Structures are given as structure tokens and as C-alpha cells.
Amino acid sequence: MLLGVNIDHIATIRQVRGTTYPDPLDAVAICLKSGGDSITAHLREDRRHIQDRDMARLCTIPDLHVNMEMAATDEMVGICCDLKPIACCLVPEKREELTTEGGLDVIGGEAYLRPAIARLNAAGVRVSLFIDADKAQINKAIELGAAVIELHTGHYADVTGQARQDELKRLQDAATFAAGMGLIVHAGHGLTLENTPDIAAIPELKELNIGHAIVADALFKGLAQSIADFKALLR
Ligand code: PXP
């Protein structure tokens, strides 16, 4: 199972002070050395953490697997088609949210998602849709031409006890269904060292994308150790 390291919150620390440090790109070599397989960065419409120049520099690093998270707006699709990262992940985005709160409504958003996915596919960027564990959404993702789905684990991460077991079952069933339909299945959001093992045990999942907990843990044990600890769980 691959580990995508989300570096947004290294940029968050830089942006809250308007400094030039820490540079999120300084994390790339550490990530790759410590077991990270790809770099995920979310260029939000409000540019609250990752900036255009960060994304552009990431996409010039030879052989780096960059996963550009973004809303499916004309502006973002244009930037992505120009930069041509290996992959992108389309997410719903609201200005007032602290973080991505739920999965994309692929069914309700068909009118804007279908052309966006077609443009990205034509540019050679592998498209992932960040969705909740829901069969109807998965079927629509296939119909619109996405190669990958990323299952939203945020609800699972937010609850405990039986509610968490119920969410886990929904994620397991969705992963089995989607992989059976030929999709590549990823998962992410809200994952920590404590709640990742049950997700990492879902055999159909090929990649987990983890950011906030990696950067938070890095404060106390360093980025290399933080990434290595997550990678050990995935192994
Ligand atoms: N996957 C997607 C699609 C996301 O939007 C995010 C948050 O940017 C993550 C994974 C990582 O979530 P977290 O920062 O909670 O680990």
C-alpha cells in the first residue's frame, strides 16, 4: 500500500506568518527517504496554504509522483492541465470550511464534473474523485471517466465505538465494490496512527493520503520519523 504525504500544513505554518519558511518543498526528499511514495498538495481557491509557485515547483521535480488536490473549477483545471502532475484528486471546496468536510457529490455535480474530468484525462492527468463510501456515487464516478476514487475517511475518524465499526464496514464494502468495478481505490482524511491500522487492513486500498497527523506528529519526533511510523503501519 502506497503512502501519499500531504504537505499542505507545512505551507500553513509558513502562510500564517507570511514568511518564506518552512518551505513545503524541503519535505519532498525527507518524504521519499522515509517511505512516502507520493506528494499530495491541495491548491485551494483561497490559497490558504499551498501557493501556485509551490505547485509549479513540485511539478518540475523529475520522477516525483505529484497528486494535485483541487476543486473542479475552470481555473484549477487549467492550472492542472498546464502543470501536468501525474495525478489529481477532485474535492468539494467551501471557503468557510476548515478542511474538506465531505465527499464530492458526483451525481449532483455531473454537469461540471464531466467536462472537467474529460479535460484532465485529455491532458494525461490521472483523475481521482474524493467521495463518500456510496455505491451510487461510485457508479457515477465510473460513468464520468475517473480512473481512481479516494474514499473519504473523515466520518470514520470522527466517531468511536460501534459508530466507527459501522463506518469501517461501509468503507470496506465500498472498496470491495469499487475495486470489483475496475477502479483504483484510495482513502484518506483524518487518519492518525491510532485509527489507520483498520483502514490499512482493507485489501482493496492501494494508497492512503495523510497530512495533518503526519505534520502534527513531526513537531515532536521529526518529519522523517513521523512518515516512517505511518509507512510501517501500511506495511
Ligand atoms: N485526501 C483528501 C482528498 C484531502 O482533501 C485531504 C485533506 O487535504 C487528505 C486526504 C488528508 O487529510 P488529513 O490532512 O486529515 O490527513
XYZ file of N, CA and C and ligand atoms in Angstrom:
721
model
N 0.845 -1.207 0.000
C 0.000 0.000 0.000
C 0.876 1.252 0.000
N 0.505 2.197 -0.856
C 1.327 3.403 -1.012
C 0.898 4.489 -0.015
N 1.865 5.287 0.380
C 1.597 6.405 1.288
C 1.792 7.724 0.541
N 0.701 8.460 0.397
C 0.783 9.809 -0.149
C 0.884 10.788 1.012
N 1.942 11.574 1.002
C 2.158 12.526 2.097
C 1.644 13.896 1.670
N 0.663 14.366 2.433
C 0.081 15.676 2.126
C 0.878 16.759 2.864
N 1.460 17.691 2.089
C 2.359 18.694 2.678
C 1.689 20.057 2.896
N 0.366 20.102 2.796
C -0.345 21.385 2.943
C 0.032 22.123 4.225
N 0.108 21.360 5.327
C 0.223 22.064 6.609
C 1.637 22.508 6.939
N 2.594 22.117 6.123
C 3.905 22.767 6.214
C 3.751 24.176 5.641
N 3.007 24.262 4.549
C 2.734 25.587 3.966
C 1.849 26.433 4.895
N 0.948 25.771 5.637
C 0.095 26.531 6.568
C 0.959 27.301 7.566
N 1.993 26.644 8.089
C 2.857 27.301 9.088
C 3.561 28.502 8.458
N 3.962 28.368 7.218
C 4.598 29.490 6.511
C 3.601 30.631 6.310
N 2.402 30.272 5.844
C 1.435 31.319 5.473
C 0.919 32.108 6.685
N 0.834 31.467 7.865
C 0.284 32.217 9.000
C 1.205 33.355 9.426
N 2.483 33.305 9.053
C 3.393 34.394 9.375
C 3.863 35.159 8.145
N 3.468 34.722 6.987
C 3.891 35.421 5.771
C 5.391 35.377 5.558
N 6.017 34.310 6.031
C 7.469 34.149 5.868
C 7.769 33.345 4.610
N 9.040 33.070 4.384
C 9.399 32.188 3.263
C 9.668 30.771 3.769
N 9.676 30.599 5.085
C 9.926 29.294 5.684
C 8.747 28.884 6.546
N 8.495 27.621 6.832
C 9.184 26.478 6.220
C 8.726 26.282 4.779
N 9.646 25.819 3.940
C 9.330 25.594 2.535
C 8.785 24.162 2.399
N 7.530 24.004 1.983
C 6.985 22.637 1.885
C 7.806 21.740 0.959
N 8.509 22.354 0.007
C 9.289 21.508 -0.897
C 10.497 20.884 -0.216
N 10.920 21.472 0.907
C 12.021 20.860 1.656
C 11.599 19.501 2.223
N 10.296 19.256 2.270
C 9.809 17.971 2.797
C 9.927 16.843 1.780
N 10.082 17.185 0.515
C 9.982 16.134 -0.514
C 11.048 15.057 -0.337
N 12.301 15.482 -0.203
C 13.387 14.488 -0.096
C 13.218 13.650 1.174
N 12.808 14.310 2.260
C 12.615 13.579 3.527
C 11.500 12.549 3.353
N 10.416 12.958 2.694
C 9.277 12.042 2.481
C 9.728 10.806 1.720
N 10.428 11.032 0.643
C 10.792 9.902 -0.208
C 11.762 8.963 0.508
N 12.671 9.556 1.304
C 13.646 8.745 2.037
C 12.999 7.959 3.182
N 11.880 8.474 3.692
C 11.281 7.882 4.898
C 10.133 6.931 4.594
N 9.846 6.691 3.324
C 8.804 5.731 2.990
C 7.573 6.322 2.330
N 7.557 7.647 2.159
C 6.453 8.269 1.411
C 6.602 7.911 -0.068
N 5.495 7.642 -0.734
C 5.568 7.253 -2.147
C 5.196 8.379 -3.087
N 4.384 9.291 -2.600
C 3.973 10.404 -3.459
C 3.707 11.627 -2.584
N 3.640 12.769 -3.252
C 3.381 14.021 -2.546
C 2.025 14.543 -2.989
N 1.182 14.814 -2.007
C -0.131 15.401 -2.273
C -0.122 16.836 -1.773
N -0.675 17.724 -2.580
C -0.790 19.128 -2.161
C -2.090 19.679 -2.721
N -2.774 20.458 -1.914
C -4.093 20.981 -2.281
C -3.958 22.466 -2.576
N -4.093 22.821 -3.844
C -4.103 24.243 -4.215
C -5.535 24.733 -4.061
N -5.809 25.334 -2.909
C -7.183 25.788 -2.652
C -7.444 27.100 -3.362
N -8.711 27.329 -3.641
C -9.064 28.576 -4.332
C -8.649 29.799 -3.524
N -8.691 29.702 -2.186
C -8.307 30.864 -1.373
C -6.807 30.899 -1.072
N -6.068 29.941 -1.588
C -4.591 29.883 -1.427
C -4.189 29.993 0.039
N -4.907 29.302 0.918
C -4.604 29.467 2.346
C -3.317 28.765 2.769
N -2.908 27.754 2.009
C -1.617 27.124 2.357
C -0.731 26.973 1.120
N -0.961 25.980 0.308
C -0.145 25.793 -0.893
C -0.401 26.955 -1.868
N 0.695 27.492 -2.432
C 0.616 28.591 -3.392
C 0.883 28.056 -4.807
N 0.536 28.866 -5.784
C 0.740 28.445 -7.177
C 2.203 28.076 -7.438
N 3.102 28.879 -6.842
C 4.530 28.604 -7.112
C 4.970 27.290 -6.454
N 4.367 26.916 -5.341
C 4.702 25.621 -4.721
C 4.324 24.487 -5.672
N 3.101 24.572 -6.187
C 2.609 23.504 -7.057
C 3.463 23.439 -8.326
N 3.795 24.613 -8.868
C 4.602 24.629 -10.096
C 5.973 24.014 -9.839
N 6.587 24.352 -8.706
C 7.918 23.784 -8.411
C 7.823 22.276 -8.181
N 6.772 21.837 -7.490
C 6.611 20.387 -7.266
C 6.576 19.636 -8.590
N 5.854 20.215 -9.535
C 5.638 19.514 -10.803
C 6.869 19.533 -11.699
N 7.924 20.260 -11.298
C 9.150 20.223 -12.114
C 10.168 19.240 -11.542
N 9.877 18.623 -10.394
C 10.845 17.676 -9.811
C 10.777 16.362 -10.591
N 11.894 15.960 -11.194
C 11.860 14.770 -12.054
C 11.380 13.528 -11.289
N 10.541 12.764 -11.947
C 10.054 11.467 -11.430
C 9.234 11.552 -10.153
N 8.901 12.749 -9.701
C 8.112 12.837 -8.463
C 6.638 12.585 -8.792
N 6.035 11.682 -8.033
C 4.597 11.436 -8.201
C 3.853 12.519 -7.418
N 3.334 13.501 -8.150
C 2.591 14.597 -7.513
C 1.097 14.353 -7.704
N 0.371 14.462 -6.612
C -1.090 14.357 -6.647
C -1.628 15.739 -6.279
N -2.185 16.428 -7.259
C -2.698 17.784 -7.026
C -4.161 17.699 -6.607
N -4.423 18.074 -5.363
C -5.821 18.147 -4.915
C -6.372 19.498 -5.313
N -7.625 19.507 -5.723
C -8.189 20.765 -6.231
C -9.704 20.665 -6.382
N -10.338 21.826 -6.402
C -11.747 21.885 -6.783
C -11.805 21.818 -8.310
N -12.917 21.328 -8.829
C -13.026 21.180 -10.291
C -13.515 22.479 -10.925
N -12.805 23.571 -10.655
C -13.167 24.847 -11.270
C -12.389 25.008 -12.573
N -12.840 25.925 -13.415
C -12.130 26.189 -14.674
C -10.687 26.582 -14.417
N -10.504 27.452 -13.393
C -9.147 27.930 -13.094
C -8.233 26.766 -12.712
N -8.698 25.924 -11.787
C -7.856 24.835 -11.297
C -7.601 23.784 -12.384
N -8.625 23.498 -13.158
C -8.429 22.515 -14.237
C -7.400 23.056 -15.228
N -7.461 24.359 -15.488
C -6.485 24.978 -16.397
C -5.070 24.860 -15.840
N -4.903 25.184 -14.544
C -3.570 25.096 -13.928
C -3.067 23.658 -13.989
N -3.941 22.728 -13.672
C -3.536 21.318 -13.639
C -3.154 20.815 -15.037
N -3.924 21.212 -16.026
C -3.608 20.776 -17.395
C -2.271 21.371 -17.854
N -1.929 22.583 -17.366
C -0.631 23.179 -17.712
C 0.510 22.478 -16.995
N 0.326 22.222 -15.697
C 1.425 21.667 -14.886
C 1.597 20.166 -15.088
N 0.498 19.496 -15.447
C 0.522 18.053 -15.696
C 1.174 17.231 -14.577
N 0.654 17.311 -13.352
C 1.114 16.357 -12.341
C 0.685 14.955 -12.781
N 1.244 13.937 -12.177
C 0.850 12.574 -12.569
C -0.633 12.360 -12.261
N -1.074 12.912 -11.135
C -2.448 12.644 -10.699
C -3.079 13.907 -10.122
N -4.411 13.917 -10.164
C -5.115 14.963 -9.429
C -6.286 14.309 -8.695
N -6.718 14.973 -7.648
C -7.862 14.476 -6.898
C -8.853 15.625 -6.768
N -10.027 15.427 -7.332
C -11.051 16.477 -7.302
C -11.822 16.384 -5.998
N -11.900 17.518 -5.312
C -12.557 17.561 -3.997
C -13.589 18.680 -3.989
N -14.591 18.566 -3.122
C -15.503 19.697 -2.955
C -14.772 20.746 -2.120
N -15.056 21.995 -2.338
C -14.336 23.027 -1.590
C -15.290 24.142 -1.208
N -15.227 24.500 0.084
C -16.025 25.646 0.542
C -15.075 26.599 1.228
N -15.210 27.881 0.964
C -14.276 28.864 1.536
C -14.284 28.846 3.055
N -15.475 28.643 3.643
C -15.579 28.788 5.102
C -15.165 27.536 5.866
N -14.899 26.424 5.146
C -14.594 25.182 5.870
C -13.142 25.202 6.366
N -12.907 24.456 7.465
C -11.537 24.319 7.970
C -10.767 23.321 7.129
N -11.466 22.276 6.700
C -10.852 21.245 5.868
C -11.964 20.629 5.026
N -11.599 19.758 4.089
C -12.606 19.170 3.199
C -13.588 18.346 4.029
N -14.844 18.772 4.034
C -15.785 18.221 5.023
C -16.489 16.942 4.591
N -16.621 16.734 3.328
C -17.343 15.546 2.872
C -16.892 15.198 1.468
N -17.454 14.122 0.945
C -17.075 13.727 -0.403
C -17.763 14.593 -1.455
N -17.263 14.474 -2.665
C -17.878 15.152 -3.812
C -19.251 14.559 -4.078
N -20.208 15.393 -4.431
C -21.480 14.878 -4.926
C -21.327 14.715 -6.441
N -20.887 13.521 -6.839
C -20.603 13.288 -8.260
C -21.899 13.294 -9.065
N -22.964 12.786 -8.439
C -24.254 12.708 -9.141
C -24.801 14.125 -9.367
N -24.865 14.896 -8.291
C -25.392 16.260 -8.417
C -24.477 17.166 -9.223
N -23.187 16.843 -9.263
C -22.221 17.720 -9.943
C -21.850 17.257 -11.332
N -22.626 16.330 -11.862
C -22.261 15.765 -13.171
C -21.999 16.836 -14.233
N -22.823 17.881 -14.232
C -22.738 18.878 -15.312
C -21.372 19.569 -15.345
N -20.787 19.846 -14.185
C -19.462 20.487 -14.229
C -18.323 19.475 -14.136
N -18.610 18.298 -13.536
C -17.529 17.315 -13.387
C -17.208 16.600 -14.704
N -18.225 16.301 -15.482
C -17.971 15.544 -16.717
C -16.966 16.270 -17.623
N -17.179 17.569 -17.932
C -16.179 18.232 -18.791
C -14.819 18.416 -18.111
N -14.832 18.636 -16.794
C -13.550 18.808 -16.093
C -12.722 17.520 -16.179
N -13.379 16.383 -15.935
C -12.663 15.094 -15.986
C -12.169 14.825 -17.416
N -12.990 15.166 -18.394
C -12.589 14.945 -19.791
C -11.353 15.778 -20.131
N -11.318 17.044 -19.667
C -10.146 17.896 -19.946
C -8.899 17.331 -19.283
N -9.043 16.887 -18.046
C -7.882 16.363 -17.309
C -7.400 15.051 -17.926
N -8.343 14.191 -18.283
C -7.951 12.930 -18.941
C -7.215 13.218 -20.250
N -7.724 14.201 -20.996
C -7.098 14.529 -22.288
C -5.687 15.075 -22.087
N -5.452 15.732 -20.945
C -4.113 16.270 -20.662
C -3.181 15.191 -20.107
N -3.715 14.000 -19.899
C -2.874 12.898 -19.421
C -2.713 12.860 -17.914
N -3.593 13.567 -17.199
C -3.526 13.566 -15.730
C -4.508 12.507 -15.219
N -4.045 11.624 -14.364
C -4.931 10.588 -13.814
C -5.884 11.227 -12.810
N -7.175 11.001 -13.024
C -8.177 11.695 -12.205
C -8.735 10.786 -11.109
N -8.711 11.331 -9.896
C -9.330 10.670 -8.750
C -10.472 11.552 -8.253
N -11.531 10.934 -7.786
C -12.644 11.692 -7.194
C -12.739 11.335 -5.716
N -12.776 12.359 -4.891
C -12.837 12.167 -3.435
C -14.302 12.042 -3.049
N -14.723 10.820 -2.708
C -16.156 10.600 -2.494
C -16.415 9.822 -1.201
N -17.651 9.903 -0.758
C -18.064 9.100 0.382
C -18.286 7.653 -0.090
N -18.329 6.743 0.882
C -18.474 5.320 0.570
C -19.918 5.036 0.172
N -20.251 5.290 -1.070
C -21.635 5.212 -1.530
C -21.650 4.633 -2.955
N -22.398 3.538 -3.125
C -22.374 2.831 -4.416
C -22.824 3.701 -5.585
N -23.853 4.507 -5.349
C -24.364 5.338 -6.450
C -23.297 6.348 -6.889
N -22.574 6.903 -5.927
C -21.502 7.855 -6.269
C -20.371 7.134 -7.009
N -20.078 5.922 -6.568
C -19.009 5.151 -7.230
C -19.399 4.855 -8.686
N -20.646 4.440 -8.887
C -21.087 4.151 -10.256
C -21.002 5.388 -11.144
N -21.362 6.540 -10.573
C -21.305 7.772 -11.375
C -19.849 8.151 -11.667
N -18.956 7.909 -10.711
C -17.532 8.201 -10.936
C -17.014 7.398 -12.134
N -17.432 6.140 -12.211
C -17.008 5.294 -13.336
C -17.576 5.855 -14.637
N -18.856 6.201 -14.599
C -19.516 6.699 -15.817
C -18.843 7.980 -16.322
N -18.346 8.807 -15.396
C -17.744 10.077 -15.823
C -16.282 9.934 -16.229
N -15.713 8.744 -16.096
C -14.369 8.518 -16.626
C -13.240 8.665 -15.634
N -13.536 8.613 -14.338
C -12.456 8.665 -13.354
C -11.776 7.305 -13.269
N -10.446 7.305 -13.166
C -9.714 6.047 -13.034
C -9.606 5.613 -11.584
N -9.721 6.606 -10.698
C -9.441 6.383 -9.273
C -10.557 7.024 -8.455
N -10.884 6.416 -7.320
C -11.663 7.131 -6.313
C -10.863 7.138 -5.013
N -11.022 8.209 -4.257
C -10.448 8.239 -2.907
C -11.615 8.281 -1.940
N -11.713 7.258 -1.105
C -12.820 7.194 -0.142
C -12.532 8.112 1.036
N -13.521 8.901 1.395
C -13.402 9.882 2.481
C -13.485 9.158 3.823
N -12.391 9.192 4.568
C -12.371 8.503 5.864
C -12.643 9.457 7.028
N -13.015 10.691 6.717
C -13.217 11.683 7.773
C -14.324 11.320 8.751
N -15.431 10.744 8.255
C -16.533 10.387 9.157
C -16.090 9.249 10.077
N -15.384 8.279 9.485
C -14.824 7.168 10.276
C -13.924 7.714 11.387
N -13.095 8.683 11.041
C -12.118 9.211 12.006
C -12.790 10.014 13.116
N -13.957 10.566 12.823
C -14.631 11.462 13.769
C -15.411 10.733 14.859
N -15.660 9.435 14.680
C -16.535 8.735 15.637
C -15.780 7.599 16.338
N -16.398 7.048 17.361
C -15.756 5.977 18.121
C -16.738 4.811 18.299
N -16.248 3.723 18.902
C -17.120 2.610 19.275
C -17.832 1.984 18.094
N -19.117 1.663 18.299
C -19.887 0.977 17.261
C -20.024 1.836 16.002
N -20.143 3.143 16.203
C -20.285 4.026 15.034
C -19.043 3.920 14.147
N -17.888 3.795 14.765
C -16.668 3.652 13.955
C -16.661 2.304 13.225
N -17.104 1.254 13.915
C -17.159 -0.061 13.254
C -18.110 -0.020 12.062
N -19.233 0.705 12.230
C -20.199 0.830 11.128
C -19.569 1.568 9.942
N -18.854 2.645 10.246
C -18.198 3.407 9.167
C -17.140 2.550 8.480
N -16.412 1.775 9.284
C -15.370 0.909 8.721
C -15.993 -0.092 7.743
N -17.123 -0.649 8.136
C -17.802 -1.629 7.273
C -18.237 -0.969 5.957
N -18.744 0.253 6.046
C -19.156 0.971 4.828
C -17.952 1.173 3.902
N -16.808 1.530 4.511
C -15.599 1.749 3.705
C -15.118 0.437 3.095
N -15.160 -0.636 3.876
C -14.740 -1.956 3.354
C -15.622 -2.368 2.177
N -16.947 -2.244 2.365
C -17.876 -2.649 1.300
C -17.681 -1.802 0.045
N -17.485 -0.496 0.247
C -17.308 0.397 -0.905
C -16.013 0.073 -1.635
N -14.960 -0.227 -0.885
C -13.673 -0.552 -1.520
C -13.795 -1.839 -2.334
N -14.473 -2.831 -1.776
C -14.650 -4.099 -2.488
C -15.459 -3.878 -3.767
N -16.541 -3.123 -3.635
C -17.403 -2.860 -4.789
C -16.633 -2.098 -5.880
N -15.957 -1.026 -5.489
C -15.273 -0.180 -6.479
C -14.139 -0.935 -7.165
N -13.366 -1.672 -6.387
C -12.261 -2.432 -6.996
C -12.811 -3.495 -7.943
N -13.944 -4.097 -7.566
C -14.586 -5.089 -8.431
C -15.067 -4.485 -9.739
N -15.349 -3.186 -9.708
C -15.795 -2.491 -10.924
C -14.597 -1.972 -11.730
N -13.386 -2.255 -11.256
C -12.194 -1.886 -12.026
C -11.553 -0.567 -11.633
N -12.059 0.074 -10.588
C -11.447 1.338 -10.160
C -10.217 1.070 -9.297
N -9.282 2.015 -9.315
C -8.197 2.032 -8.333
C -8.765 2.760 -7.121
N -8.580 2.187 -5.922
C -9.240 2.753 -4.747
C -8.214 3.251 -3.730
N -8.333 4.525 -3.391
C -7.510 5.157 -2.359
C -8.423 5.557 -1.202
N -7.802 6.019 -0.110
C -8.605 6.549 1.000
C -7.794 7.608 1.722
N -8.484 8.443 2.453
C -7.774 9.449 3.236
C -8.700 10.426 3.893
N -8.159 11.151 4.805
C -8.724 12.243 5.591
C -8.907 11.841 7.054
N -8.284 12.612 7.911
C -8.436 12.408 9.345
C -7.711 11.183 9.879
N -6.820 10.610 9.090
C -6.146 9.386 9.549
C -4.995 9.723 10.487
N -4.895 8.921 11.551
C -3.856 9.085 12.571
C -3.200 7.724 12.811
N -2.147 7.717 13.603
C -1.523 6.420 13.911
C -2.520 5.502 14.606
N -3.422 6.091 15.370
C -4.389 5.275 16.128
C -5.462 4.658 15.224
N -5.965 5.428 14.265
C -7.113 4.914 13.506
C -6.751 4.347 12.125
N -5.476 4.427 11.739
C -5.084 3.945 10.414
C -5.030 2.413 10.274
N -4.629 1.660 11.306
C -4.458 0.213 11.073
C -5.682 -0.482 10.473
N -6.882 -0.182 10.939
C -8.068 -0.860 10.395
C -8.319 -0.471 8.937
N -7.951 0.745 8.587
C -8.114 1.178 7.189
C -7.044 0.516 6.322
N -5.824 0.482 6.849
C -4.716 -0.120 6.084
C -4.944 -1.611 5.853
N -5.819 -2.211 6.654
C -6.091 -3.652 6.509
C -7.109 -3.949 5.408
N -7.685 -2.919 4.808
C -8.660 -3.155 3.719
C -7.864 -3.520 2.461
N -7.977 -4.759 1.987
C -7.038 -5.222 0.954
C -7.155 -4.484 -0.383
N -8.334 -3.956 -0.684
C -8.505 -3.313 -1.995
C -7.871 -1.924 -2.064
N -7.530 -1.345 -0.938
C -6.977 0.018 -0.965
C -5.530 -0.012 -1.438
N -5.225 0.867 -2.381
C -3.873 0.912 -2.945
C -3.056 2.056 -2.367
N -3.710 3.066 -1.819
C -2.966 4.248 -1.360
C -3.756 4.963 -0.285
N -3.052 5.446 0.732
C -3.668 6.331 1.723
C -2.999 7.690 1.624
N -3.799 8.742 1.698
C -3.256 10.099 1.702
C -3.431 10.693 3.086
N -2.302 11.077 3.682
C -2.309 11.517 5.082
C -1.483 12.795 5.206
N -2.045 13.780 5.907
C -1.336 15.051 6.026
C -1.267 15.607 7.424
N -2.429 15.960 7.976
C -2.454 16.704 9.229
C -1.733 15.957 10.347
N -2.016 14.666 10.484
C -1.399 13.911 11.581
C 0.097 13.732 11.365
N 0.515 13.593 10.112
C 1.960 13.458 9.852
C 2.686 14.721 10.287
N 2.138 15.879 9.918
C 2.803 17.142 10.263
C 2.709 17.395 11.769
N 1.565 17.055 12.365
C 1.410 17.252 13.812
C 2.411 16.381 14.579
N 2.503 15.106 14.224
C 3.444 14.206 14.909
C 4.889 14.658 14.693
N 5.137 15.266 13.524
C 6.506 15.698 13.203
C 7.014 16.762 14.170
N 6.105 17.494 14.804
C 6.536 18.510 15.771
C 7.328 17.878 16.900
N 6.954 16.667 17.262
C 7.575 16.029 18.425
C 8.638 14.998 18.072
N 8.535 14.411 16.884
C 9.525 13.378 16.575
C 10.226 13.597 15.246
N 9.936 14.670 14.591
C 10.584 14.942 13.310
C 9.787 14.328 12.163
N 9.925 14.951 10.992
C 9.125 14.527 9.838
C 9.506 13.120 9.374
N 10.793 12.828 9.366
C 11.233 11.520 8.860
C 10.631 10.397 9.710
N 10.691 10.543 11.034
C 10.161 9.502 11.921
C 8.643 9.407 11.793
N 8.008 10.565 11.678
C 6.545 10.586 11.562
C 6.090 9.812 10.321
N 6.742 10.075 9.204
C 6.374 9.372 7.961
C 6.708 7.884 8.085
N 7.872 7.591 8.633
C 8.286 6.184 8.762
C 7.292 5.405 9.630
N 6.760 6.035 10.665
C 5.813 5.345 11.541
C 4.508 5.022 10.795
N 4.044 5.954 9.967
C 2.838 5.659 9.178
C 3.133 4.571 8.149
N 4.294 4.665 7.523
C 4.618 3.666 6.487
C 4.704 2.266 7.105
N 5.218 2.208 8.328
C 5.315 0.897 8.996
C 3.917 0.298 9.181
N 2.938 1.129 9.517
C 1.571 0.618 9.660
C 1.021 0.111 8.317
N 1.356 0.838 7.264
C 0.834 0.435 5.940
C 1.453 -0.887 5.488
N 2.700 -1.095 5.903
C 3.375 -2.345 5.504
C 2.763 -3.531 6.238
N -7.315 13.279 0.972
C -8.013 14.372 0.575
C -8.798 14.275 -0.689
C -7.993 15.564 1.337
O -8.713 16.625 0.935
C -7.181 15.624 2.473
C -7.079 16.905 3.243
O -6.466 17.871 2.463
C -6.465 14.480 2.836
C -6.566 13.310 2.079
C -5.580 14.459 4.035
O -6.340 14.639 5.178
P -5.605 14.878 6.571
O -4.847 16.166 6.450
O -6.726 14.937 7.548
O -4.676 13.721 6.782
